[in-house]
PDB file of C-alpha atoms in Angstrom:
ATOM      1  CA  MET A 654     -38.435 -39.321   3.444  1.00 69.00           C
ATOM      2  CA  ALA A 655     -38.279 -37.877  -0.065  1.00 88.00           C
ATOM      3  CA  ARG A 656     -36.680 -34.493  -0.440  1.00 96.00           C
ATOM      4  CA  PRO A 657     -39.120 -31.583  -0.219  1.00 98.00           C
ATOM      5  CA  ILE A 658     -39.520 -29.645  -3.469  1.00 98.00           C
ATOM      6  CA  ILE A 659     -38.510 -25.998  -3.385  1.00 98.00           C
ATOM      7  CA  GLY A 660     -39.232 -23.747  -6.340  1.00 98.00           C
ATOM      8  CA  ILE A 661     -36.878 -20.865  -7.172  1.00 98.00           C
ATOM      9  CA  SER A 662     -38.036 -17.936  -9.279  1.00 98.00           C
ATOM     10  CA  ALA A 663     -35.836 -17.501 -12.350  1.00 98.00           C
ATOM     11  CA  TYR A 664     -34.768 -14.844 -14.826  1.00 96.00           C
ATOM     12  CA  ALA A 665     -35.822 -14.506 -18.469  1.00 95.00           C
ATOM     13  CA  GLU A 666     -32.837 -12.979 -20.261  1.00 95.00           C
ATOM     14  CA  GLN A 667     -30.835 -13.151 -23.457  1.00 95.00           C
ATOM     15  CA  ALA A 668     -27.960 -15.550 -22.799  1.00 96.00           C
ATOM     16  CA  ARG A 669     -24.964 -17.077 -24.580  1.00 96.00           C
ATOM     17  CA  TRP A 670     -23.628 -20.613 -24.155  1.00 95.00           C
ATOM     18  CA  GLY A 671     -21.760 -23.245 -26.109  1.00 95.00           C
ATOM     19  CA  GLU A 672     -20.019 -22.312 -29.341  1.00 93.00           C
ATOM     20  CA  ALA A 673     -22.823 -20.472 -31.070  1.00 95.00           C
ATOM     21  CA  TRP A 674     -26.020 -20.144 -29.024  1.00 96.00           C
ATOM     22  CA  ASP A 675     -27.292 -16.665 -28.210  1.00 97.00           C
ATOM     23  CA  LEU A 676     -30.994 -16.960 -27.398  1.00 97.00           C
ATOM     24  CA  PRO A 677     -33.674 -15.889 -24.926  1.00 96.00           C
ATOM     25  CA  ALA A 678     -33.286 -18.172 -21.919  1.00 97.00           C
ATOM     26  CA  THR A 679     -34.705 -18.988 -18.516  1.00 96.00           C
ATOM     27  CA  LEU A 680     -31.739 -18.908 -16.153  1.00 96.00           C
ATOM     28  CA  LEU A 681     -30.592 -18.588 -12.570  1.00 97.00           C
ATOM     29  CA  PRO A 682     -27.171 -18.340 -10.884  1.00 97.00           C
ATOM     30  CA  ARG A 683     -26.299 -21.888  -9.882  1.00 97.00           C
ATOM     31  CA  ALA A 684     -25.484 -20.885  -6.309  1.00 98.00           C
ATOM     32  CA  TYR A 685     -29.226 -20.809  -5.522  1.00 98.00           C
ATOM     33  CA  VAL A 686     -29.713 -24.345  -6.794  1.00 98.00           C
ATOM     34  CA  ASP A 687     -26.640 -25.650  -4.972  1.00 98.00           C
ATOM     35  CA  ALA A 688     -27.699 -24.030  -1.687  1.00 98.00           C
ATOM     36  CA  VAL A 689     -31.187 -25.545  -1.823  1.00 98.00           C
ATOM     37  CA  ALA A 690     -29.837 -28.976  -2.761  1.00 98.00           C
ATOM     38  CA  ALA A 691     -27.162 -28.859  -0.040  1.00 98.00           C
ATOM     39  CA  ALA A 692     -29.898 -28.170   2.523  1.00 98.00           C
ATOM     40  CA  GLY A 693     -31.608 -31.423   1.549  1.00 98.00           C
ATOM     41  CA  ALA A 694     -34.338 -30.186  -0.789  1.00 98.00           C
ATOM     42  CA  ALA A 695     -34.985 -30.691  -4.500  1.00 98.00           C
ATOM     43  CA  PRO A 696     -34.707 -27.385  -6.403  1.00 98.00           C
ATOM     44  CA  VAL A 697     -37.035 -26.545  -9.304  1.00 98.00           C
ATOM     45  CA  LEU A 698     -36.676 -23.436 -11.481  1.00 98.00           C
ATOM     46  CA  LEU A 699     -39.825 -21.360 -12.012  1.00 98.00           C
ATOM     47  CA  PRO A 700     -39.797 -19.275 -15.224  1.00 97.00           C
ATOM     48  CA  PRO A 701     -41.440 -15.838 -15.209  1.00 97.00           C
ATOM     49  CA  VAL A 702     -44.373 -16.752 -17.433  1.00 96.00           C
ATOM     50  CA  GLU A 703     -48.124 -16.611 -17.024  1.00 94.00           C
ATOM     51  CA  GLY A 704     -49.469 -19.549 -15.047  1.00 95.00           C
ATOM     52  CA  THR A 705     -46.285 -20.307 -13.098  1.00 96.00           C
ATOM     53  CA  ALA A 706     -48.134 -19.757  -9.825  1.00 97.00           C
ATOM     54  CA  ALA A 707     -50.147 -22.909 -10.531  1.00 97.00           C
ATOM     55  CA  THR A 708     -47.010 -24.916  -9.674  1.00 96.00           C
ATOM     56  CA  VAL A 709     -47.167 -23.788  -6.032  1.00 97.00           C
ATOM     57  CA  ALA A 710     -49.763 -26.462  -5.303  1.00 96.00           C
ATOM     58  CA  ARG A 711     -47.018 -29.025  -5.975  1.00 96.00           C
ATOM     59  CA  LEU A 712     -44.232 -27.208  -4.125  1.00 98.00           C
ATOM     60  CA  ASP A 713     -43.205 -27.469  -0.490  1.00 98.00           C
ATOM     61  CA  GLY A 714     -41.252 -24.195  -0.384  1.00 98.00           C
ATOM     62  CA  LEU A 715     -40.470 -21.104  -2.454  1.00 98.00           C
ATOM     63  CA  VAL A 716     -37.392 -18.933  -2.967  1.00 98.00           C
ATOM     64  CA  LEU A 717     -37.934 -15.514  -4.536  1.00 98.00           C
ATOM     65  CA  ALA A 718     -34.509 -14.892  -6.022  1.00 98.00           C
ATOM     66  CA  GLY A 719     -32.520 -11.733  -6.681  1.00 98.00           C
ATOM     67  CA  GLY A 720     -32.474  -9.899  -9.980  1.00 97.00           C
ATOM     68  CA  GLY A 721     -33.335  -6.626 -11.674  1.00 96.00           C
ATOM     69  CA  ASP A 722     -35.380  -3.787 -10.258  1.00 97.00           C
ATOM     70  CA  ILE A 723     -39.131  -3.938  -9.671  1.00 98.00           C
ATOM     71  CA  ASP A 724     -41.271  -1.599 -11.780  1.00 98.00           C
ATOM     72  CA  PRO A 725     -41.706   1.501  -9.571  1.00 98.00           C
ATOM     73  CA  ALA A 726     -45.310   1.755 -10.763  1.00 98.00           C
ATOM     74  CA  SER A 727     -45.919  -1.249  -8.490  1.00 98.00           C
ATOM     75  CA  TYR A 728     -45.447   1.023  -5.498  1.00 98.00           C
ATOM     76  CA  GLY A 729     -46.824   4.224  -6.990  1.00 97.00           C
ATOM     77  CA  ALA A 730     -43.551   5.891  -7.980  1.00 97.00           C
ATOM     78  CA  GLU A 731     -42.090   7.321 -11.156  1.00 96.00           C
ATOM     79  CA  THR A 732     -39.103   5.492 -12.622  1.00 96.00           C
ATOM     80  CA  ALA A 733     -35.848   7.096 -11.466  1.00 95.00           C
ATOM     81  CA  GLU A 734     -32.786   7.458 -13.674  1.00 93.00           C
ATOM     82  CA  ARG A 735     -30.800   4.646 -12.017  1.00 93.00           C
ATOM     83  CA  THR A 736     -33.630   2.080 -11.955  1.00 96.00           C
ATOM     84  CA  ALA A 737     -32.694  -0.703 -14.368  1.00 94.00           C
ATOM     85  CA  GLY A 738     -33.417  -4.259 -15.427  1.00 93.00           C
ATOM     86  CA  VAL A 739     -37.188  -3.950 -15.004  1.00 96.00           C
ATOM     87  CA  ARG A 740     -38.990  -7.028 -16.337  1.00 96.00           C
ATOM     88  CA  PRO A 741     -42.778  -6.612 -16.012  1.00 96.00           C
ATOM     89  CA  ALA A 742     -43.422 -10.307 -16.726  1.00 97.00           C
ATOM     90  CA  ARG A 743     -41.167 -11.295 -13.857  1.00 97.00           C
ATOM     91  CA  ASP A 744     -42.843  -8.829 -11.513  1.00 98.00           C
ATOM     92  CA  THR A 745     -46.251 -10.252 -12.373  1.00 98.00           C
ATOM     93  CA  ALA A 746     -45.103 -13.850 -12.017  1.00 98.00           C
ATOM     94  CA  GLU A 747     -43.399 -13.331  -8.662  1.00 98.00           C
ATOM     95  CA  PHE A 748     -46.251 -11.394  -7.082  1.00 98.00           C
ATOM     96  CA  ALA A 749     -48.523 -14.259  -8.161  1.00 98.00           C
ATOM     97  CA  LEU A 750     -46.101 -16.880  -6.784  1.00 98.00           C
ATOM     98  CA  LEU A 751     -45.978 -15.074  -3.454  1.00 98.00           C
ATOM     99  CA  ASP A 752     -49.762 -14.771  -3.254  1.00 98.00           C
ATOM    100  CA  ALA A 753     -50.218 -18.462  -4.037  1.00 98.00           C
ATOM    101  CA  ALA A 754     -47.569 -19.536  -1.510  1.00 98.00           C
ATOM    102  CA  LEU A 755     -49.138 -17.491   1.272  1.00 97.00           C
ATOM    103  CA  GLU A 756     -52.610 -18.717   0.412  1.00 97.00           C
ATOM    104  CA  GLN A 757     -51.475 -22.332   0.609  1.00 96.00           C
ATOM    105  CA  GLY A 758     -49.194 -21.986   3.640  1.00 96.00           C
ATOM    106  CA  ILE A 759     -45.986 -22.636   1.706  1.00 97.00           C
ATOM    107  CA  PRO A 760     -42.802 -21.235   3.338  1.00 98.00           C
ATOM    108  CA  VAL A 761     -41.138 -18.358   1.489  1.00 98.00           C
ATOM    109  CA  LEU A 762     -37.574 -17.085   1.544  1.00 98.00           C
ATOM    110  CA  GLY A 763     -37.123 -13.782  -0.293  1.00 98.00           C
ATOM    111  CA  ILE A 764     -33.550 -12.937  -1.294  1.00 98.00           C
ATOM    112  CA  CYS A 765     -32.496  -9.397  -2.278  1.00 98.00           C
ATOM    113  CA  ARG A 766     -35.052  -8.492  -4.962  1.00 98.00           C
ATOM    114  CA  GLY A 767     -37.241 -11.226  -3.455  1.00 98.00           C
ATOM    115  CA  MET A 768     -37.397  -9.368  -0.140  1.00 98.00           C
ATOM    116  CA  GLN A 769     -38.332  -6.220  -2.032  1.00 98.00           C
ATOM    117  CA  VAL A 770     -41.136  -8.116  -3.791  1.00 98.00           C
ATOM    118  CA  MET A 771     -42.407  -9.199  -0.367  1.00 98.00           C
ATOM    119  CA  ASN A 772     -42.453  -5.582   0.826  1.00 98.00           C
ATOM    120  CA  VAL A 773     -44.075  -4.092  -2.277  1.00 98.00           C
ATOM    121  CA  ALA A 774     -46.708  -6.855  -2.281  1.00 98.00           C
ATOM    122  CA  ARG A 775     -47.943  -5.492   1.037  1.00 98.00           C
ATOM    123  CA  GLY A 776     -47.984  -1.838   0.083  1.00 98.00           C
ATOM    124  CA  GLY A 777     -44.373  -0.987   0.913  1.00 98.00           C
ATOM    125  CA  THR A 778     -42.063   1.242  -1.116  1.00 98.00           C
ATOM    126  CA  LEU A 779     -38.426   1.210  -2.207  1.00 98.00           C
ATOM    127  CA  HIS A 780     -35.494   3.584  -2.380  1.00 98.00           C
ATOM    128  CA  GLN A 781     -34.605   3.441  -6.073  1.00 98.00           C
ATOM    129  CA  HIS A 782     -30.878   4.181  -5.640  1.00 97.00           C
ATOM    130  CA  LEU A 783     -29.319   3.757  -2.212  1.00 97.00           C
ATOM    131  CA  PRO A 784     -26.170   5.845  -2.822  1.00 96.00           C
ATOM    132  CA  ASP A 785     -28.499   8.840  -3.150  1.00 95.00           C
ATOM    133  CA  VAL A 786     -29.909   8.025   0.310  1.00 95.00           C
ATOM    134  CA  VAL A 787     -26.949   6.765   2.371  1.00 95.00           C
ATOM    135  CA  ARG A 788     -24.187   8.560   0.449  1.00 95.00           C
ATOM    136  CA  SER A 789     -22.031   5.459   0.106  1.00 93.00           C
ATOM    137  CA  ASP A 790     -21.578   2.385  -2.090  1.00 95.00           C
ATOM    138  CA  VAL A 791     -21.468  -0.079   0.801  1.00 95.00           C
ATOM    139  CA  HIS A 792     -24.408  -2.107  -0.535  1.00 97.00           C
ATOM    140  CA  ARG A 793     -22.842  -2.578  -3.995  1.00 96.00           C
ATOM    141  CA  GLN A 794     -19.147  -1.858  -3.751  1.00 96.00           C
ATOM    142  CA  ARG A 795     -17.799  -3.393  -6.962  1.00 96.00           C
ATOM    143  CA  LEU A 796     -19.331  -4.558 -10.212  1.00 95.00           C
ATOM    144  CA  ALA A 797     -20.451  -8.213 -10.047  1.00 95.00           C
ATOM    145  CA  VAL A 798     -18.741  -8.854  -6.677  1.00 97.00           C
ATOM    146  CA  PHE A 799     -20.634  -9.873  -3.521  1.00 97.00           C
ATOM    147  CA  ASP A 800     -18.650  -7.817  -1.036  1.00 97.00           C
ATOM    148  CA  PRO A 801     -19.523  -8.133   2.677  1.00 97.00           C
ATOM    149  CA  HIS A 802     -20.857  -5.546   5.073  1.00 97.00           C
ATOM    150  CA  PRO A 803     -22.000  -5.872   8.703  1.00 98.00           C
ATOM    151  CA  VAL A 804     -25.621  -6.402   9.717  1.00 98.00           C
ATOM    152  CA  LYS A 805     -27.230  -6.182  13.140  1.00 98.00           C
ATOM    153  CA  VAL A 806     -30.132  -8.561  13.831  1.00 98.00           C
ATOM    154  CA  ALA A 807     -32.938  -7.833  16.290  1.00 98.00           C
ATOM    155  CA  PRO A 808     -32.429  -9.962  19.421  1.00 97.00           C
ATOM    156  CA  ASN A 809     -35.279 -12.300  20.316  1.00 92.00           C
ATOM    157  CA  GLY A 810     -36.671 -12.075  16.761  1.00 95.00           C
ATOM    158  CA  ARG A 811     -37.458 -14.861  14.335  1.00 96.00           C
ATOM    159  CA  LEU A 812     -34.314 -14.294  12.286  1.00 98.00           C
ATOM    160  CA  ALA A 813     -32.002 -14.288  15.305  1.00 98.00           C
ATOM    161  CA  GLY A 814     -33.401 -17.677  16.249  1.00 97.00           C
ATOM    162  CA  ILE A 815     -32.673 -19.044  12.785  1.00 98.00           C
ATOM    163  CA  LEU A 816     -29.162 -17.604  12.510  1.00 98.00           C
ATOM    164  CA  GLY A 817     -28.205 -18.170  16.137  1.00 97.00           C
ATOM    165  CA  ARG A 818     -26.562 -14.737  16.359  1.00 97.00           C
ATOM    166  CA  THR A 819     -27.339 -11.044  16.192  1.00 98.00           C
ATOM    167  CA  ALA A 820     -24.303  -9.701  14.321  1.00 98.00           C
ATOM    168  CA  LEU A 821     -22.816 -10.951  11.073  1.00 97.00           C
ATOM    169  CA  ASP A 822     -21.127  -9.904   7.857  1.00 98.00           C
ATOM    170  CA  VAL A 823     -23.267 -10.633   4.811  1.00 98.00           C
ATOM    171  CA  PRO A 824     -22.484 -10.972   1.086  1.00 98.00           C
ATOM    172  CA  THR A 825     -24.369  -8.179  -0.634  1.00 98.00           C
ATOM    173  CA  TYR A 826     -25.044  -6.708  -4.069  1.00 97.00           C
ATOM    174  CA  HIS A 827     -27.954  -4.309  -4.467  1.00 97.00           C
ATOM    175  CA  HIS A 828     -28.536  -0.652  -5.235  1.00 97.00           C
ATOM    176  CA  GLN A 829     -32.163  -0.445  -4.087  1.00 98.00           C
ATOM    177  CA  GLY A 830     -33.622  -0.997  -0.630  1.00 98.00           C
ATOM    178  CA  LEU A 831     -36.730  -0.805   1.480  1.00 98.00           C
ATOM    179  CA  ALA A 832     -38.177   2.644   2.237  1.00 98.00           C
ATOM    180  CA  ASP A 833     -41.651   2.379   3.812  1.00 98.00           C
ATOM    181  CA  LEU A 834     -42.516  -1.035   5.227  1.00 98.00           C
ATOM    182  CA  GLY A 835     -45.724  -2.661   4.016  1.00 98.00           C
ATOM    183  CA  HIS A 836     -48.545  -3.642   6.328  1.00 98.00           C
ATOM    184  CA  GLY A 837     -47.919  -6.612   8.583  1.00 98.00           C
ATOM    185  CA  ILE A 838     -44.157  -6.428   8.042  1.00 98.00           C
ATOM    186  CA  ALA A 839     -41.533  -6.224  10.771  1.00 98.00           C
ATOM    187  CA  ALA A 840     -37.898  -5.283  10.198  1.00 98.00           C
ATOM    188  CA  GLU A 841     -35.506  -7.786  11.778  1.00 98.00           C
ATOM    189  CA  ALA A 842     -32.042  -6.636  10.650  1.00 98.00           C
ATOM    190  CA  TRP A 843     -30.311  -3.431   9.638  1.00 98.00           C
ATOM    191  CA  ALA A 844     -27.078  -2.269   8.035  1.00 98.00           C
ATOM    192  CA  ASP A 845     -24.978   0.293   9.894  1.00 97.00           C
ATOM    193  CA  ASP A 846     -26.547   3.050   7.769  1.00 97.00           C
ATOM    194  CA  GLY A 847     -30.053   2.093   8.909  1.00 97.00           C
ATOM    195  CA  ILE A 848     -31.180   0.342   5.721  1.00 98.00           C
ATOM    196  CA  VAL A 849     -33.453  -2.619   6.489  1.00 98.00           C
ATOM    197  CA  GLU A 850     -31.685  -5.899   5.757  1.00 98.00           C
ATOM    198  CA  ALA A 851     -34.321  -8.464   6.764  1.00 98.00           C
ATOM    199  CA  ILE A 852     -38.080  -8.647   7.234  1.00 98.00           C
ATOM    200  CA  THR A 853     -40.719 -11.064   8.414  1.00 98.00           C
ATOM    201  CA  TYR A 854     -44.467 -11.148   7.907  1.00 98.00           C
ATOM    202  CA  THR A 855     -45.892 -10.747  11.395  1.00 97.00           C
ATOM    203  CA  ASP A 856     -48.945 -12.852  10.535  1.00 96.00           C
ATOM    204  CA  ARG A 857     -47.047 -15.535   8.595  1.00 95.00           C
ATOM    205  CA  PRO A 858     -44.159 -17.187  10.448  1.00 93.00           C
ATOM    206  CA  GLU A 859     -43.309 -19.113   7.290  1.00 95.00           C
ATOM    207  CA  ALA A 860     -42.420 -15.925   5.315  1.00 98.00           C
ATOM    208  CA  LEU A 861     -38.989 -14.325   5.671  1.00 98.00           C
ATOM    209  CA  GLY A 862     -36.894 -12.018   3.489  1.00 98.00           C
ATOM    210  CA  VAL A 863     -33.258 -10.907   3.558  1.00 98.00           C
ATOM    211  CA  GLN A 864     -31.620  -8.190   1.502  1.00 98.00           C
ATOM    212  CA  TRP A 865     -28.296 -10.011   1.272  1.00 98.00           C
ATOM    213  CA  HIS A 866     -27.336 -13.098  -0.751  1.00 98.00           C
ATOM    214  CA  PRO A 867     -27.007 -16.092   1.587  1.00 98.00           C
ATOM    215  CA  GLU A 868     -26.453 -18.407  -1.393  1.00 98.00           C
ATOM    216  CA  MET A 869     -23.122 -16.617  -1.961  1.00 98.00           C
ATOM    217  CA  GLY A 870     -21.952 -17.008   1.630  1.00 97.00           C
ATOM    218  CA  ASP A 871     -20.914 -19.869   3.905  1.00 96.00           C
ATOM    219  CA  ASP A 872     -23.848 -19.842   6.349  1.00 97.00           C
ATOM    220  CA  PRO A 873     -26.520 -22.388   5.347  1.00 98.00           C
ATOM    221  CA  SER A 874     -28.912 -21.454   8.175  1.00 98.00           C
ATOM    222  CA  LEU A 875     -31.578 -19.780   6.041  1.00 98.00           C
ATOM    223  CA  PHE A 876     -31.751 -22.617   3.527  1.00 98.00           C
ATOM    224  CA  ALA A 877     -31.778 -25.154   6.363  1.00 98.00           C
ATOM    225  CA  TRP A 878     -34.720 -23.257   7.913  1.00 98.00           C
ATOM    226  CA  LEU A 879     -36.589 -23.169   4.609  1.00 98.00           C
ATOM    227  CA  THR A 880     -36.000 -26.877   4.020  1.00 98.00           C
ATOM    228  CA  GLU A 881     -37.201 -27.744   7.521  1.00 98.00           C
ATOM    229  CA  GLN A 882     -40.365 -25.719   6.953  1.00 97.00           C
ATOM    230  CA  ALA A 883     -40.808 -27.377   3.550  1.00 98.00           C
ATOM    231  CA  ARG A 884     -40.490 -30.853   5.108  1.00 97.00           C
ATOM    232  CA  ASP A 885     -43.325 -29.972   7.461  1.00 96.00           C
ATOM    233  CA  VAL A 886     -45.490 -29.014   4.467  1.00 96.00           C
ATOM    234  CA  ALA A 887     -44.575 -32.206   2.611  1.00 95.00           C
ATOM    235  CA  SER A 888     -45.397 -34.349   5.632  1.00 93.00           C
ATOM    236  CA  ARG A 889     -48.917 -32.926   5.731  1.00 88.00           C
ATOM    237  CA  ARG A 890     -49.720 -33.690   2.101  1.00 81.00           C
TER     238      ARG A 890
END
């Protein structure tokens, strides 16, 4: 069977490469691409431009990747001092990608920012700077380093079945987190400080989000799950 096609939402940022190029670029940390490919799927980058959601009809799965902060206006809040990296075009594109994937029954894995998109899309809210809430830097300990912290997973939940365990250390790098859960969302994992680390859509078994970065770790379970779900979609086409 041909590899299922999994789209990954990408950044639009100024970037430098080669000897002289310094231009606006569509980019993504390669770890996402490698993780999807290693799971047996074909990765495709989805730029944050108008009309990207039209590609979902040709995809078998979707990864909403990490990145900068979501515009707080999306969840009815004023922008706090520490909120940074807001890209309205990316917000718009990813909300549209998520809507299209759910409408067409395409499996979704939200990672870090991607999980936050999933929550905000259903009326949830975010803490804009976790150190102000939990009084520690455990969720982003060092600049540009995916340090681990422990997570407890709800037993008998969807995520526990995928991971095959209920306690793990996860590679993490985020300064925002879920506050109020959106409608139809269940929390499935928590950090020691009570911050939600994973969610599922109760009405959509094919939609799952985690606050950590599985692409930076050594556990392929989540990408294997997504690829298996994507194969099921591809087989029905």
